[in-house]
Amino acid sequence: MKALSRRLMEIPPDASDLMLDEAREIIRQLSNLNLRWNITALDDFIGERQRELGVGLRKR
């Protein structure tokens, strides 16, 4: 989880489409992991990065 989170943080908002696709995949993986662990801070982090990168909408 830490490695994925770090990689997601390294992707800038003005990234190429390829990097944004990578961000989407990382977000998908982190979200799936968090289904088991239900870590509020991770959920908040994922939502924040999605907004910053503009890569999807979170369901609440």
Tab-separated table of N, CA and C in Angstrom:
chain	number	residue	atom	x	y	z
A	1	MET	N	0.823	-1.194	0.000
A	1	MET	CA	0.000	0.000	0.000
A	1	MET	C	0.865	1.255	0.000
A	2	LYS	N	1.928	1.224	0.790
A	2	LYS	CA	2.798	2.404	0.861
A	2	LYS	C	3.437	2.709	-0.485
A	3	ALA	N	3.930	1.676	-1.147
A	3	ALA	CA	4.590	1.882	-2.442
A	3	ALA	C	3.605	2.432	-3.469
A	4	LEU	N	2.392	1.900	-3.493
A	4	LEU	CA	1.379	2.402	-4.424
A	4	LEU	C	1.016	3.848	-4.105
A	5	SER	N	0.870	4.149	-2.824
A	5	SER	CA	0.528	5.517	-2.417
A	5	SER	C	1.633	6.492	-2.791
A	6	ARG	N	2.875	6.082	-2.585
A	6	ARG	CA	4.006	6.951	-2.956
A	6	ARG	C	4.024	7.204	-4.460
A	7	ARG	N	3.812	6.149	-5.239
A	7	ARG	CA	3.810	6.301	-6.699
A	7	ARG	C	2.679	7.225	-7.132
A	8	LEU	N	1.522	7.095	-6.514
A	8	LEU	CA	0.391	7.959	-6.847
A	8	LEU	C	0.713	9.414	-6.525
A	9	MET	N	1.422	9.654	-5.436
A	9	MET	CA	1.804	11.025	-5.062
A	9	MET	C	2.782	11.626	-6.062
A	10	GLU	N	3.580	10.801	-6.720
A	10	GLU	CA	4.585	11.285	-7.671
A	10	GLU	C	3.980	11.742	-8.997
A	11	ILE	N	2.751	11.378	-9.258
A	11	ILE	CA	2.122	11.725	-10.538
A	11	ILE	C	1.547	13.134	-10.443
A	12	PRO	N	2.052	14.066	-11.269
A	12	PRO	CA	1.596	15.455	-11.198
A	12	PRO	C	0.240	15.643	-11.889
A	13	PRO	N	-0.503	16.675	-11.503
A	13	PRO	CA	-1.808	16.939	-12.119
A	13	PRO	C	-1.742	17.164	-13.625
A	14	ASP	N	-0.611	17.655	-14.123
A	14	ASP	CA	-0.479	17.913	-15.563
A	14	ASP	C	0.218	16.755	-16.292
A	15	ALA	N	0.073	15.561	-15.756
A	15	ALA	CA	0.735	14.380	-16.307
A	15	ALA	C	0.162	13.997	-17.668
A	16	SER	N	0.937	13.211	-18.387
A	16	SER	CA	0.497	12.701	-19.692
A	16	SER	C	-0.662	11.718	-19.499
A	17	ASP	N	-1.348	11.431	-20.594
A	17	ASP	CA	-2.461	10.478	-20.539
A	17	ASP	C	-1.998	9.108	-20.050
A	18	LEU	N	-0.796	8.718	-20.434
A	18	LEU	CA	-0.257	7.432	-20.000
A	18	LEU	C	-0.084	7.397	-18.480
A	19	MET	N	0.447	8.478	-17.924
A	19	MET	CA	0.628	8.542	-16.471
A	19	MET	C	-0.718	8.606	-15.752
A	20	LEU	N	-1.688	9.302	-16.339
A	20	LEU	CA	-3.015	9.363	-15.727
A	20	LEU	C	-3.690	7.993	-15.757
A	21	ASP	N	-3.433	7.219	-16.806
A	21	ASP	CA	-3.935	5.841	-16.842
A	21	ASP	C	-3.302	5.024	-15.722
A	22	GLU	N	-2.010	5.248	-15.494
A	22	GLU	CA	-1.327	4.567	-14.390
A	22	GLU	C	-1.950	4.981	-13.062
A	23	ALA	N	-2.251	6.269	-12.915
A	23	ALA	CA	-2.883	6.758	-11.688
A	23	ALA	C	-4.235	6.084	-11.477
A	24	ARG	N	-5.015	5.948	-12.533
A	24	ARG	CA	-6.318	5.270	-12.428
A	24	ARG	C	-6.149	3.831	-11.942
A	25	GLU	N	-5.148	3.149	-12.486
A	25	GLU	CA	-4.901	1.763	-12.092
A	25	GLU	C	-4.457	1.684	-10.632
A	26	ILE	N	-3.599	2.593	-10.211
A	26	ILE	CA	-3.151	2.617	-8.815
A	26	ILE	C	-4.338	2.896	-7.901
A	27	ILE	N	-5.173	3.851	-8.277
A	27	ILE	CA	-6.357	4.177	-7.477
A	27	ILE	C	-7.274	2.960	-7.377
A	28	ARG	N	-7.443	2.247	-8.484
A	28	ARG	CA	-8.277	1.041	-8.471
A	28	ARG	C	-7.705	0.003	-7.501
A	29	GLN	N	-6.387	-0.193	-7.557
A	29	GLN	CA	-5.745	-1.169	-6.676
A	29	GLN	C	-5.868	-0.764	-5.213
A	30	LEU	N	-5.601	0.512	-4.927
A	30	LEU	CA	-5.702	0.983	-3.547
A	30	LEU	C	-7.134	0.881	-3.031
A	31	SER	N	-8.090	1.216	-3.872
A	31	SER	CA	-9.499	1.124	-3.466
A	31	SER	C	-9.874	-0.320	-3.147
A	32	ASN	N	-9.415	-1.241	-3.985
A	32	ASN	CA	-9.699	-2.657	-3.731
A	32	ASN	C	-9.053	-3.141	-2.439
A	33	LEU	N	-7.817	-2.726	-2.193
A	33	LEU	CA	-7.158	-3.090	-0.938
A	33	LEU	C	-7.914	-2.521	0.255
A	34	ASN	N	-8.406	-1.302	0.093
A	34	ASN	CA	-9.067	-0.646	1.211
A	34	ASN	C	-10.456	-1.222	1.485
A	35	LEU	N	-11.013	-1.968	0.560
A	35	LEU	CA	-12.280	-2.649	0.840
A	35	LEU	C	-12.112	-3.616	2.008
A	36	ARG	N	-10.933	-4.204	2.092
A	36	ARG	CA	-10.672	-5.139	3.186
A	36	ARG	C	-10.318	-4.414	4.483
A	37	TRP	N	-9.452	-3.402	4.382
A	37	TRP	CA	-8.912	-2.772	5.583
A	37	TRP	C	-9.739	-1.595	6.069
A	38	ASN	N	-10.477	-0.939	5.182
A	38	ASN	CA	-11.345	0.180	5.537
A	38	ASN	C	-10.603	1.253	6.348
A	39	ILE	N	-9.521	1.756	5.778
A	39	ILE	CA	-8.705	2.788	6.414
A	39	ILE	C	-9.213	4.149	5.947
A	40	THR	N	-9.762	4.916	6.869
A	40	THR	CA	-10.369	6.205	6.530
A	40	THR	C	-9.363	7.144	5.876
A	41	ALA	N	-8.155	7.212	6.414
A	41	ALA	CA	-7.137	8.110	5.860
A	41	ALA	C	-6.787	7.724	4.419
A	42	LEU	N	-6.760	6.444	4.122
A	42	LEU	CA	-6.474	6.000	2.754
A	42	LEU	C	-7.619	6.385	1.827
A	43	ASP	N	-8.844	6.214	2.278
A	43	ASP	CA	-10.005	6.607	1.480
A	43	ASP	C	-9.968	8.105	1.195
A	44	ASP	N	-9.632	8.900	2.205
A	44	ASP	CA	-9.526	10.354	2.026
A	44	ASP	C	-8.414	10.702	1.034
A	45	PHE	N	-7.279	10.024	1.159
A	45	PHE	CA	-6.146	10.250	0.259
A	45	PHE	C	-6.526	9.930	-1.188
A	46	ILE	N	-7.193	8.809	-1.391
A	46	ILE	CA	-7.606	8.415	-2.738
A	46	ILE	C	-8.531	9.468	-3.336
A	47	GLY	N	-9.500	9.914	-2.560
A	47	GLY	CA	-10.432	10.934	-3.046
A	47	GLY	C	-9.739	12.239	-3.380
A	48	GLU	N	-8.807	12.636	-2.527
A	48	GLU	CA	-8.055	13.877	-2.757
A	48	GLU	C	-7.241	13.795	-4.044
A	49	ARG	N	-6.539	12.675	-4.241
A	49	ARG	CA	-5.721	12.518	-5.456
A	49	ARG	C	-6.595	12.449	-6.705
A	50	GLN	N	-7.759	11.822	-6.608
A	50	GLN	CA	-8.657	11.781	-7.761
A	50	GLN	C	-9.088	13.188	-8.153
A	51	ARG	N	-9.415	14.001	-7.167
A	51	ARG	CA	-9.808	15.391	-7.459
A	51	ARG	C	-8.638	16.165	-8.059
A	52	GLU	N	-7.451	16.027	-7.474
A	52	GLU	CA	-6.279	16.757	-7.961
A	52	GLU	C	-5.911	16.360	-9.386
A	53	LEU	N	-6.020	15.073	-9.686
A	53	LEU	CA	-5.626	14.574	-10.999
A	53	LEU	C	-6.770	14.616	-12.006
A	54	GLY	N	-7.993	14.766	-11.515
A	54	GLY	CA	-9.155	14.785	-12.397
A	54	GLY	C	-9.379	13.458	-13.094
A	55	VAL	N	-9.204	12.368	-12.358
A	55	VAL	CA	-9.290	11.043	-12.971
A	55	VAL	C	-10.534	10.252	-12.582
A	56	GLY	N	-11.546	10.887	-12.089
A	56	GLY	CA	-12.773	10.152	-11.781
A	56	GLY	C	-13.490	10.743	-10.597
A	57	LEU	N	-14.690	10.327	-10.434
A	57	LEU	CA	-15.506	10.819	-9.331
A	57	LEU	C	-15.645	9.737	-8.277
A	58	ARG	N	-15.598	10.144	-7.039
A	58	ARG	CA	-15.765	9.218	-5.926
A	58	ARG	C	-17.240	9.094	-5.589
A	59	LYS	N	-17.670	7.898	-5.253
A	59	LYS	CA	-19.039	7.691	-4.780
A	59	LYS	C	-19.039	7.853	-3.274
A	60	ARG	N	-19.960	8.588	-2.755
A	60	ARG	CA	-20.088	8.764	-1.300
A	60	ARG	C	-21.471	8.417	-0.868
